[in-house]
Coordinates of C-alpha atoms and ligand atoms in Angstrom, one line a residue:
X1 CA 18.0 11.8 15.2
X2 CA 17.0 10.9 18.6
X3 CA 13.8 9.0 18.6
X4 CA 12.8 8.7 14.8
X5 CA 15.0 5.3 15.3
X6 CA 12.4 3.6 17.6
X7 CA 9.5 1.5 16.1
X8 CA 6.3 2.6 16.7
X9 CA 5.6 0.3 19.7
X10 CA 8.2 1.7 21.4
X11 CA 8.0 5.4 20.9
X12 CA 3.7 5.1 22.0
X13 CA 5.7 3.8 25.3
X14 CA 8.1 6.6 25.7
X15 CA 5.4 8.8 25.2
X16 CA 3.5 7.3 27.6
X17 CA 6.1 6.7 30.4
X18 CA 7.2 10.6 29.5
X19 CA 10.7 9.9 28.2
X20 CA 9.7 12.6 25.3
X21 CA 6.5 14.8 24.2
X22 CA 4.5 14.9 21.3
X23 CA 5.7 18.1 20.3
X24 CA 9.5 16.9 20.3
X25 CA 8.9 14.1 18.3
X26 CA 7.0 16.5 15.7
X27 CA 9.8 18.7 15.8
X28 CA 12.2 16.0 14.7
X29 CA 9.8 14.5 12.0
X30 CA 10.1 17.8 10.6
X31 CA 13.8 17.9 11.2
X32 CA 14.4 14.9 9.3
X33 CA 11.6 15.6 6.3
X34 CA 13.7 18.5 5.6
X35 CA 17.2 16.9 5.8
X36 CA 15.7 14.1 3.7
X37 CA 13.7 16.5 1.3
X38 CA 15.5 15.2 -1.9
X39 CA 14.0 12.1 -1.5
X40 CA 10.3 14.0 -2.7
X41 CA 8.4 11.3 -0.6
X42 CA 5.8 14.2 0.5
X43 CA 3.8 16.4 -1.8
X44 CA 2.3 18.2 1.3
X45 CA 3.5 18.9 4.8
X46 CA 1.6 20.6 7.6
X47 CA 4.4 21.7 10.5
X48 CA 2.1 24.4 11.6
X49 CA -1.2 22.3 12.5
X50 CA 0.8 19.2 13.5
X51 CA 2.6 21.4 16.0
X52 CA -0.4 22.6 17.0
X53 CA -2.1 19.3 17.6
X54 CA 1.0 18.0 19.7
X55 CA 0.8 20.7 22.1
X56 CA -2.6 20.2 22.7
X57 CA -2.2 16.2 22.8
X58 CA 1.1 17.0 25.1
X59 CA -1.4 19.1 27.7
X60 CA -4.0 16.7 27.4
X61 CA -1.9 13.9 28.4
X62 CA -0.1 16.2 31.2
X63 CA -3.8 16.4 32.7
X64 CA -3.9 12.4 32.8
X65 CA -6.6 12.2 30.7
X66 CA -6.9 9.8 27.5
X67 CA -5.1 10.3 24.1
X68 CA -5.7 7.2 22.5
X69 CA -3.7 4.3 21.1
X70 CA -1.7 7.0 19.0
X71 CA -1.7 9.0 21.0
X72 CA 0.6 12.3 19.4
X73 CA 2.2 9.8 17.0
X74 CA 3.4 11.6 14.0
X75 CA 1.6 9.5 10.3
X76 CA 1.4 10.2 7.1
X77 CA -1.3 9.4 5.1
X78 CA -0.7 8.5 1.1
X79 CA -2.1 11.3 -0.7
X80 CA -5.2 9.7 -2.2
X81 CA -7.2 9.7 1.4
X82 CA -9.1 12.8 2.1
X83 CA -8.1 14.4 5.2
X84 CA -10.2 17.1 6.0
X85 CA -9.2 20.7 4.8
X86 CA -5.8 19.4 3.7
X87 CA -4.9 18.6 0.0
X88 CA -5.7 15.4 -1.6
X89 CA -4.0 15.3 -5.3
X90 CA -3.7 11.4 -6.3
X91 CA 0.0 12.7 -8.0
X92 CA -2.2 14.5 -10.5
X93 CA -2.5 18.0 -12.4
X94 CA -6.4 17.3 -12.2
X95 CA -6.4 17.7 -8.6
X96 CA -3.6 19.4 -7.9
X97 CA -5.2 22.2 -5.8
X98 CA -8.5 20.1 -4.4
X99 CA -9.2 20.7 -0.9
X100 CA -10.5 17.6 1.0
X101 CA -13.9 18.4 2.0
X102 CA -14.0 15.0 4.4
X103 CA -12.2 12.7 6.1
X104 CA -11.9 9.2 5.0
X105 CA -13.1 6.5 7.8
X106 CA -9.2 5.2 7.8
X107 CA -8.0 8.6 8.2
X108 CA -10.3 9.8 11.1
X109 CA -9.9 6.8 12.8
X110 CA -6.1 7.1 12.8
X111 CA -7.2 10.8 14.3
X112 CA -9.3 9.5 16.8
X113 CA -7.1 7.2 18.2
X114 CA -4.4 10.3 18.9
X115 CA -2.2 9.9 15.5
X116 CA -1.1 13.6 14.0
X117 CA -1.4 13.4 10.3
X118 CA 2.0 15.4 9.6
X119 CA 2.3 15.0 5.5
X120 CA 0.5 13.7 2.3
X121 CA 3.3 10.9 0.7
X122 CA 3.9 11.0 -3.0
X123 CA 2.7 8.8 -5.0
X124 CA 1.6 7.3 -8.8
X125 CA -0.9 9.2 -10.6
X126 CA -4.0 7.9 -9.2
X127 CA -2.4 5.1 -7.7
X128 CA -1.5 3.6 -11.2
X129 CA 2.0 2.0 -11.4
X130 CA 5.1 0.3 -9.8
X131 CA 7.5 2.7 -9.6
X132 CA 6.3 6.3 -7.9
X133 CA 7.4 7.7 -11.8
X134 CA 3.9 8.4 -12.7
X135 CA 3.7 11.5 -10.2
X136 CA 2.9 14.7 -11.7
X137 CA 5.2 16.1 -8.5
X138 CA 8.7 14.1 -10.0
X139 CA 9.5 10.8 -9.0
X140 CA 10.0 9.3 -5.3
X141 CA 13.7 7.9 -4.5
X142 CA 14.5 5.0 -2.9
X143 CA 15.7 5.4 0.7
X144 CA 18.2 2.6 0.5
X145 CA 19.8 3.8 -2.8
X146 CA 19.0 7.0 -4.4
X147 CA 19.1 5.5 -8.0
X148 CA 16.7 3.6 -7.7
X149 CA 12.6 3.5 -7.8
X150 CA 11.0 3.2 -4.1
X151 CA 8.5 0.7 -5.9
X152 CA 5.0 2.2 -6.2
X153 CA 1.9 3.3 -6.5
X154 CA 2.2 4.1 -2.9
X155 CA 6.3 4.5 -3.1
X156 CA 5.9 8.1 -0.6
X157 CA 4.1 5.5 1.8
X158 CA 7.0 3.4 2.0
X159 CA 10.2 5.8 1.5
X160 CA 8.5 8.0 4.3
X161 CA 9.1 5.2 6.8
X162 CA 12.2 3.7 5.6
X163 CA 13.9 7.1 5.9
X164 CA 12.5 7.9 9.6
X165 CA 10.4 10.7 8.4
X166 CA 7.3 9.5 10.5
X167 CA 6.6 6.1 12.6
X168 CA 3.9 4.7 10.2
X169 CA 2.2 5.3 7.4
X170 CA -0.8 4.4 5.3
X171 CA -1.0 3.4 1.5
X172 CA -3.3 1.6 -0.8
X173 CA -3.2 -1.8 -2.7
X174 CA -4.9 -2.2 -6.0
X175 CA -2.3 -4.8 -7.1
X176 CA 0.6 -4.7 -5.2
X177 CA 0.6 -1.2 -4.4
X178 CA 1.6 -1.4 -0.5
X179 CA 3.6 -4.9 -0.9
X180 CA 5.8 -3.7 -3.6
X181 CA 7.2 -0.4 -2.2
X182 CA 7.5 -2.3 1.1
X183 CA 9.5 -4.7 -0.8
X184 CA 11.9 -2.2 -2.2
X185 CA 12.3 -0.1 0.5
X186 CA 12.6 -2.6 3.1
X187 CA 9.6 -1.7 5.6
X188 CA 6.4 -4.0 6.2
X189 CA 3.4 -3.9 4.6
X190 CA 0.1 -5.5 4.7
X191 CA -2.8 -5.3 2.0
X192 CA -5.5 -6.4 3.9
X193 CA -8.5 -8.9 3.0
X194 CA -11.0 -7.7 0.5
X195 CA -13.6 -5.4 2.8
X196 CA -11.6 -5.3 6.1
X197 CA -11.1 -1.6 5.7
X198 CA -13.3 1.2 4.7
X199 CA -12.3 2.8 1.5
X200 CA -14.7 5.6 2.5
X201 CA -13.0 8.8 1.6
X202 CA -10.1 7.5 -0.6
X203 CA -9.7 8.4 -3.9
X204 CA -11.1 5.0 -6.2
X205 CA -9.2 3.1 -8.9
X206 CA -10.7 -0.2 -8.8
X207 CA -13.1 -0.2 -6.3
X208 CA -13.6 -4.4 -6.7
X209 CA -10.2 -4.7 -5.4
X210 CA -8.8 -1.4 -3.6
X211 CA -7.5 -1.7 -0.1
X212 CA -6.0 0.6 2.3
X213 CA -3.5 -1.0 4.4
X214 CA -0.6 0.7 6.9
X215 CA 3.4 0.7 6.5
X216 CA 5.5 0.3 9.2
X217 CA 8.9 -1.0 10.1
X218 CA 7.9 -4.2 12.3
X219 CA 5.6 -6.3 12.3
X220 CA 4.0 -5.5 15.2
X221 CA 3.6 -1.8 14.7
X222 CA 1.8 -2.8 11.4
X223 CA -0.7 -5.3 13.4
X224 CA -0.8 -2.8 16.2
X225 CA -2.0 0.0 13.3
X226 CA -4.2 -2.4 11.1
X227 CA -6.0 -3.1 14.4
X228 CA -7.2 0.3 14.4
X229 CA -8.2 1.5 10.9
X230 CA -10.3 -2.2 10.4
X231 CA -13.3 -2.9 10.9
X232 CA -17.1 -2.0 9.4
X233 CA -18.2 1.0 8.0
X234 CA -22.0 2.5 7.4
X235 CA -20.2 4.9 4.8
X236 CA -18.9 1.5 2.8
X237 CA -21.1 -1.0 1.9
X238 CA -18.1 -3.3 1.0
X239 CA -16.7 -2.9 4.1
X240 CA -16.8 -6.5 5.9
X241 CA -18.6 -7.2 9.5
X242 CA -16.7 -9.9 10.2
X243 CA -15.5 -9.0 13.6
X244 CA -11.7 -7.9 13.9
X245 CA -9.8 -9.9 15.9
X246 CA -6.9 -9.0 18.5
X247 CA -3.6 -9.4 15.4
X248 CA -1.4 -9.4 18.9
X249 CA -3.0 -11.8 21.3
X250 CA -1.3 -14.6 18.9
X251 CA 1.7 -12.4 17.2
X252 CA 4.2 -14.3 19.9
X253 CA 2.8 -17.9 19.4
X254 CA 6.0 -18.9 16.6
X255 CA 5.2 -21.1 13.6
X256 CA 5.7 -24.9 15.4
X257 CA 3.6 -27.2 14.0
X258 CA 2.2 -24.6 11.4
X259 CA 1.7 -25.5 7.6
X260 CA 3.3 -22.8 5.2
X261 CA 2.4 -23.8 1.6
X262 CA 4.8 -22.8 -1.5
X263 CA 3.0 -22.3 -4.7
X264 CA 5.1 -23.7 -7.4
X265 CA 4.1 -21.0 -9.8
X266 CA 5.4 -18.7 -7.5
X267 CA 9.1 -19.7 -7.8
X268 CA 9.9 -19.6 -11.5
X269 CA 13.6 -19.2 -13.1
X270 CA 12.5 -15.2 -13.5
X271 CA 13.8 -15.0 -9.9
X272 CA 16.5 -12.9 -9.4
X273 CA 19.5 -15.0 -7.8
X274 CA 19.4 -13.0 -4.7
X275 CA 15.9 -13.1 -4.5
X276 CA 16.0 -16.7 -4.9
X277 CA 18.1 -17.7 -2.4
X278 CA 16.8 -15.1 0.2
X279 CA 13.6 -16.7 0.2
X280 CA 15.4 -20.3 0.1
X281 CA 17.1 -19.4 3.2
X282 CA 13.4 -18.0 4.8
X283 CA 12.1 -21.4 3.8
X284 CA 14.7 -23.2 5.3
X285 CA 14.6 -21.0 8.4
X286 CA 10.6 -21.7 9.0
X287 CA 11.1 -25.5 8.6
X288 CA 14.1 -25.5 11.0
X289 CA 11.5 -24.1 13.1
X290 CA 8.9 -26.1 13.0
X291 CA 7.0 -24.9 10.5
X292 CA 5.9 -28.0 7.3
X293 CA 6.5 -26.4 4.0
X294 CA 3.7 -27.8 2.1
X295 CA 4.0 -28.0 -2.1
X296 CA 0.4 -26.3 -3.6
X297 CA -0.8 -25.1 -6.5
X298 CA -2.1 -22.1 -8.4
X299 CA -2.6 -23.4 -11.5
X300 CA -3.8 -20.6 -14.0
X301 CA -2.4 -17.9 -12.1
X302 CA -0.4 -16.7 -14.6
X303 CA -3.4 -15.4 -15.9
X304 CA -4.0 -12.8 -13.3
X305 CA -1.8 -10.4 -14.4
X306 CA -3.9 -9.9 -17.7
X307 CA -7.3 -10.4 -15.4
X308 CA -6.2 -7.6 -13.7
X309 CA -5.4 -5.5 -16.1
X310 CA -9.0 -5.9 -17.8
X311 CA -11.1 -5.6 -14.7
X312 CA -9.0 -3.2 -13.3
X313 CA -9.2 -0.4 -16.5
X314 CA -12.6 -1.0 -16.8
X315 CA -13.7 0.1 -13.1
X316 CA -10.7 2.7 -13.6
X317 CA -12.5 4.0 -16.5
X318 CA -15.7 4.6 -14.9
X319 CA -14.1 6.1 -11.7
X320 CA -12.5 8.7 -13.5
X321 CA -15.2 9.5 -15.7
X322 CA -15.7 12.0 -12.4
X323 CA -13.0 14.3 -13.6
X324 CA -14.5 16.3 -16.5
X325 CA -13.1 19.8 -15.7
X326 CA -16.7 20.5 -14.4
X327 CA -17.3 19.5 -10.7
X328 CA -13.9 20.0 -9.5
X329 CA -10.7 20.1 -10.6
X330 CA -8.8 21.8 -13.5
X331 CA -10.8 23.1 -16.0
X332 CA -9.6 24.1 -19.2
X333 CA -9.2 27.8 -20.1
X334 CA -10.3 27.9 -23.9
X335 CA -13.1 26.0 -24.7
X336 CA -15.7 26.1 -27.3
X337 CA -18.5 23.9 -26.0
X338 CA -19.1 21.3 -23.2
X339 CA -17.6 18.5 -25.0
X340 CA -14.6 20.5 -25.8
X341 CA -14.5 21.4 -22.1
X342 CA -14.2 17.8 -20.9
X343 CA -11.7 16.8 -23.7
X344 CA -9.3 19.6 -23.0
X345 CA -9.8 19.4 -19.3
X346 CA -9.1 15.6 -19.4
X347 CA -6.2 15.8 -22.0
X348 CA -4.6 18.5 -19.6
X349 CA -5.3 17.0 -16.3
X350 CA -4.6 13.4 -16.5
X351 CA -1.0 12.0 -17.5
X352 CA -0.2 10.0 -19.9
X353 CA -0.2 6.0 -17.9
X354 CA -3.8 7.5 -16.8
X355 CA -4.9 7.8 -20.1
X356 CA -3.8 4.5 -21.4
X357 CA -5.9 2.6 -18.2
X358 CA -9.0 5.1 -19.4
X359 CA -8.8 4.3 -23.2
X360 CA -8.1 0.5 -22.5
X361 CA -11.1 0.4 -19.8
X362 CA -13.2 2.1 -22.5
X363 CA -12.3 -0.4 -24.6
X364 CA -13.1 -3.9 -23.2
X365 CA -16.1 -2.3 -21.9
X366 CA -17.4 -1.3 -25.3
X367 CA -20.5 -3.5 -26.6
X368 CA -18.6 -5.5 -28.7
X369 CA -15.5 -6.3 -26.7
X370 CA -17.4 -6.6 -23.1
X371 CA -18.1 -10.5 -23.3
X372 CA -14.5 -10.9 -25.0
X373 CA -12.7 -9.4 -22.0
X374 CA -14.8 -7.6 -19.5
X375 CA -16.8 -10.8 -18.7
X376 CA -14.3 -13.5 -19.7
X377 CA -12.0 -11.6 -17.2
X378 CA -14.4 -12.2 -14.4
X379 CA -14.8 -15.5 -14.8
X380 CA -11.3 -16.1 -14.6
X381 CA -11.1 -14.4 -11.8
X382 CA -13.5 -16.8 -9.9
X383 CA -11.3 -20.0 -11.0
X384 CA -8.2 -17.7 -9.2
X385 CA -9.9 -16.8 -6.4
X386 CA -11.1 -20.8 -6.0
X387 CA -7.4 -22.0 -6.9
X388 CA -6.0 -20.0 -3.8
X389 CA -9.4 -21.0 -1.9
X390 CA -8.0 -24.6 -2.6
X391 CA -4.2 -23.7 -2.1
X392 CA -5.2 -22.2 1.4
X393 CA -7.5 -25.4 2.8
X394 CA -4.1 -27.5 2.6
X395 CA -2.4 -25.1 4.9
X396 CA -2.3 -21.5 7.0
X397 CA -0.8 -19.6 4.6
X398 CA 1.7 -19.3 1.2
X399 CA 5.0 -17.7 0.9
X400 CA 6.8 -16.1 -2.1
X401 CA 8.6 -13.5 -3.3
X402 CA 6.9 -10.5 -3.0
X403 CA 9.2 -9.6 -6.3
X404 CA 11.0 -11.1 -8.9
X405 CA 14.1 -8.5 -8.3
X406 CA 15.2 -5.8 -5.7
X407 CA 14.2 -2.3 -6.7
X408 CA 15.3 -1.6 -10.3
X409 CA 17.2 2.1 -11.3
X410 CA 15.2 5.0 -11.9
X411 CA 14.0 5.3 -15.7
X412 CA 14.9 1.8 -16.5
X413 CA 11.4 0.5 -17.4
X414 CA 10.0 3.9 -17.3
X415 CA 9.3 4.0 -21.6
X416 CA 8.4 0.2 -21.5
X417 CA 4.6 -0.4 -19.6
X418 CA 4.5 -4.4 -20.0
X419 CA 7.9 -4.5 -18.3
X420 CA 6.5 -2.2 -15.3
X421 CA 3.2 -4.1 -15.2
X422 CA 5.1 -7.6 -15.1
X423 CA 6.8 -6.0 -11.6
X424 CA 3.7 -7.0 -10.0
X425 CA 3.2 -10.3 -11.3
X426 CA 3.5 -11.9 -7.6
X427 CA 0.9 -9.3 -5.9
X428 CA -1.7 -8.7 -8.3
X429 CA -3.4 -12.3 -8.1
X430 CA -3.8 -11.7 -4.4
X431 CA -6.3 -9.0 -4.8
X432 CA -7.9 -11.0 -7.9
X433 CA -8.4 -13.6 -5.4
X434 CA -9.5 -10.8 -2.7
X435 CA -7.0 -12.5 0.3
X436 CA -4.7 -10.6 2.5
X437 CA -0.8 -10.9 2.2
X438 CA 1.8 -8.8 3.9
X439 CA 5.0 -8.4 2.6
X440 CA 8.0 -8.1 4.9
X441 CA 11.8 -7.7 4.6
X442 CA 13.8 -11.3 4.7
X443 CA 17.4 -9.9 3.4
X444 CA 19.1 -7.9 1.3
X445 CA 21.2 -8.4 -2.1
X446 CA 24.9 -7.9 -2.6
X447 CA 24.5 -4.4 -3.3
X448 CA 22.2 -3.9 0.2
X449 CA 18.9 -3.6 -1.9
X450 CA 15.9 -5.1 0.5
X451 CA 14.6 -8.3 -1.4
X452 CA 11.3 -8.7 0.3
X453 CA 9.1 -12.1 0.9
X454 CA 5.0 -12.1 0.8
X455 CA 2.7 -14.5 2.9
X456 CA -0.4 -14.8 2.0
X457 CA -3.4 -15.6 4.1
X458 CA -7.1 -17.0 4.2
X459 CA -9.7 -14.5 4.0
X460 CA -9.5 -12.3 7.5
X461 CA -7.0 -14.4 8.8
X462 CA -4.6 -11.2 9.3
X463 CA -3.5 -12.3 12.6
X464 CA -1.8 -15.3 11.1
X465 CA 1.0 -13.4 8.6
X466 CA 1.3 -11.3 11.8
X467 CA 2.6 -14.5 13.3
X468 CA 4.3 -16.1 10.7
X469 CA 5.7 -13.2 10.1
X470 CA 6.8 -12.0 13.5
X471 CA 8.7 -15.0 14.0
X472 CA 10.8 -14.4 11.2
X473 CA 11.5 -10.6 12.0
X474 CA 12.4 -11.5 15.7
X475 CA 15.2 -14.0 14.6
X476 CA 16.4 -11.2 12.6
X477 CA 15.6 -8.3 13.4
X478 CA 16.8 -6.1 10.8
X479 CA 13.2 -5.7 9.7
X480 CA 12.9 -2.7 11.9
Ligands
LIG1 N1 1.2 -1.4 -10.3 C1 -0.2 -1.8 -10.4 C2 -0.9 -0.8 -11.3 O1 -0.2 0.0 -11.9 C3 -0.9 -1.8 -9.1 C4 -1.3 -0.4 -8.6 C5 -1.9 -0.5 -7.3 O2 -1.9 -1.4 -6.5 N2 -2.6 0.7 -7.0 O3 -2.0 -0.9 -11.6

């Protein structure tokens, strides 16, 4: 491995200044995908096209003409954005064959900018879990240790980095999807604000709270690569106009003089010891610099894990009604009439974690139950979202854990779902509250396992965490 070592910074400046080409670097990404194949972070590769696409961005370039930002950066894209012509399966039997007919807005503005889209990363089953287990394709392993979950939904995302596959990556964030696999693996990861990227052409869950946000191994290849898939979209009428900003004209300023608040909430005796006192010594470390460590609140936010859950199956539920074995997709062999067709195509397409979001969505959407939970859930969710509103006036942004423990063994909470769901207890009431929070690594246990720590921001104040967070990563540098 001769280049797959360098961030993503440095290797757009070796290609620049010639050092290597395009087409070397793809050769080596594929070098390395198949040395590291027992890891199953891809479900598709495309040697072939991204060869292809090198060559031609390596001629292009030898002309002196533009190749964008990216230009012949190998990426992979999580495998529930439509790329077009390439497979886009969500970790599922239902789509395990479907061709994108698109390109998500993320996607072709990675492509525009020069990026070669080498693989689709594993993932859960429609972006629905913690642990990469739910994949109809077998479960992701964890880079660092082999025993042990990569974190999930977007675990391919995150392995694909930390093992030098590609230079960045992109996943998506429902609730906790990019933090926690960033967490486990050790790699950086942002879940932007609510709205700052399209979700145009990726795959819906929860479309209230989905984001698409990029993985990277410092912070400032993850500023430097949120920089270019933000902004507004025509195609998504959630997507925000609120200009985007330059994340690195401020990514060098330190944290003197800054306010970092520390929700009380947040640091409960369900920390891990190691977890515990790798975020202690962060603290420390940001007040030694400068930085005031402010107490806040966030007083009912041990409600947002079961917030989530409710408002979260419900949009879940009406996502997926899509998938009836009749528009695309599997469709069952043996059917007697239409109804039959969309029962035995859903029972045979979907697995079973799938199921349970779909029945339990039904549910609290039923007349009946909808005021019970449906509706009692979003008001909930405004006193969250107003509690961190509060939380974030008294300073510029919160720190936590971004988990309660480093990444657990494969299997270990694989037959118990509240233990899985209570993973993401830290992430989820950030995209309740619809704020962006990056999670980066700040250490690792006694075993080596990356323990990883989540600031949290205002709404579109990105290039803060960048800053906060570069600061920390720069004193000690094993973030890369
Ligand atoms: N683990 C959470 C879930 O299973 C979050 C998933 C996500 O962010 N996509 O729903």
């Amino acid at each position: 491995m001769k280049y797959l070592d360098y961030s993503l910074t440095e290797i757009i400046e070796k290609l620049k200044g010639g050092e290597v080409t395009s087409v070397e670097l793809v050769k080596e990404c594929f070098e390395r995908i198949k040395e590291t194949a027992d890891l199953n972070a891809l479900n598709s590769t495309y040697e072939k096209e991204a060869l292809a696409r090198a060559k031609a961005i390596d001629e292009t370039r030898g002309r002196g003409e533009d190749v964008g930002v990216l230009g012949g950066v190998p990426v992979v894209l999580k495998d529930n954005i439509n790329y077009l012509g390439t497979r886009t399966t969500c970790a599922s039997k239902f789509l395990e064959n479907f061709i994108s007919p698109y390109t998500a807005t993320c996607a072709q503005k990675l492509h525009d900018a020069g990026a070669i889209v080498i693989a689709k990363a594993n993932m859960d089953e429609f972006a629905m879990g913690s642990s990469n287990e739910n994949s109809a394709f077998g479960p992701v392993k964890n880079p660092v240790d082999n025993t042990r979950v990569p974190g999930g939904s977007s675990g391919g995302s995150a392995c694909t980095v930390k093992a030098r596959q590609c230079f960045m990556s992109l996943g998506t964030d429902t609730g906790g999807s990019i933090r926690e696999p960033s967490s486990f693996c050790g790699v950086v990861g942002i879940k932007p604000t609510y709205g700052r990227v399209s979700r145009y052409g990726v795959v819906a869950f929860a479309s209230s709270l989905d984001q698409v946000g990029p993985l990277t191994r410092t912070v400032r290849d993850n500023a430097l690569a949120l920089s270019i898939i933000a902004g507004a979209d025509p195609m998504d009428m959630t997507s925000s106009q609120t200009e985007v900003p330059n994340y690195l004209s401020d990514i060098d300023k330190g944290v003197k003089g800054l306010k970092i608040g520390m929700p009380s909430q947040f640091f409960t005796d369900k920390l891990s010891p190691s977890v515990r006192s790798s975020l202690d010594k962060a603290i420390e470390w940001y007040r030694e610099n400068g930085a005031e460590i402010v107490p806040v609140e966030l007083p009912s936010v041990d409600t947002a894990l079961a917030v989530y859950y409710v408002i979260s199956s419900a949009e879940a539920a009406s996502n997926l009604a899509r998938f009836d074995g009749v528009k695309y997709g599997v469709r069952a062999e043996n059917y007697e009439d239409v109804v039959d067709l969309y029962f035995k195509s859903r029972t045979q397409g979907f697995g079973k974690e799938v199921k349970r979001r779909i029945m339990l969505g039904n549910y609290v959407l039923s007349s009946g139950y909808y005021d019970a939970f449906y509706r009692k859930a979003k008001r909930v969710q405004k006193v969250i979202r107003q509690e961190f509103l509060s939380a974030l006036e008294k300073c510029d942004c919160l720190i936590s854990p971004t988990t309660a423990t480093p990444a657990f063994k494969l299997g270990e909470k694989a037959n118990d779902h509240v233990a899985m769901y209570l993973t993401d207890i830290f992430t989820v009431p950030v995209n309740i509250a619809g704020v962006p929070a990056l999670s980066l690594p700040c250490g690792v246990d006694e075993e080596g396992l990356p323990i990883g720590m989540q600031l949290i921001g205002k709404h579109f104040d990105e290039a803060m965490l960048y800053r906060v967070a570069n600061a920390f990563e720069l004193a000690h540098k094993e973030g890369k």
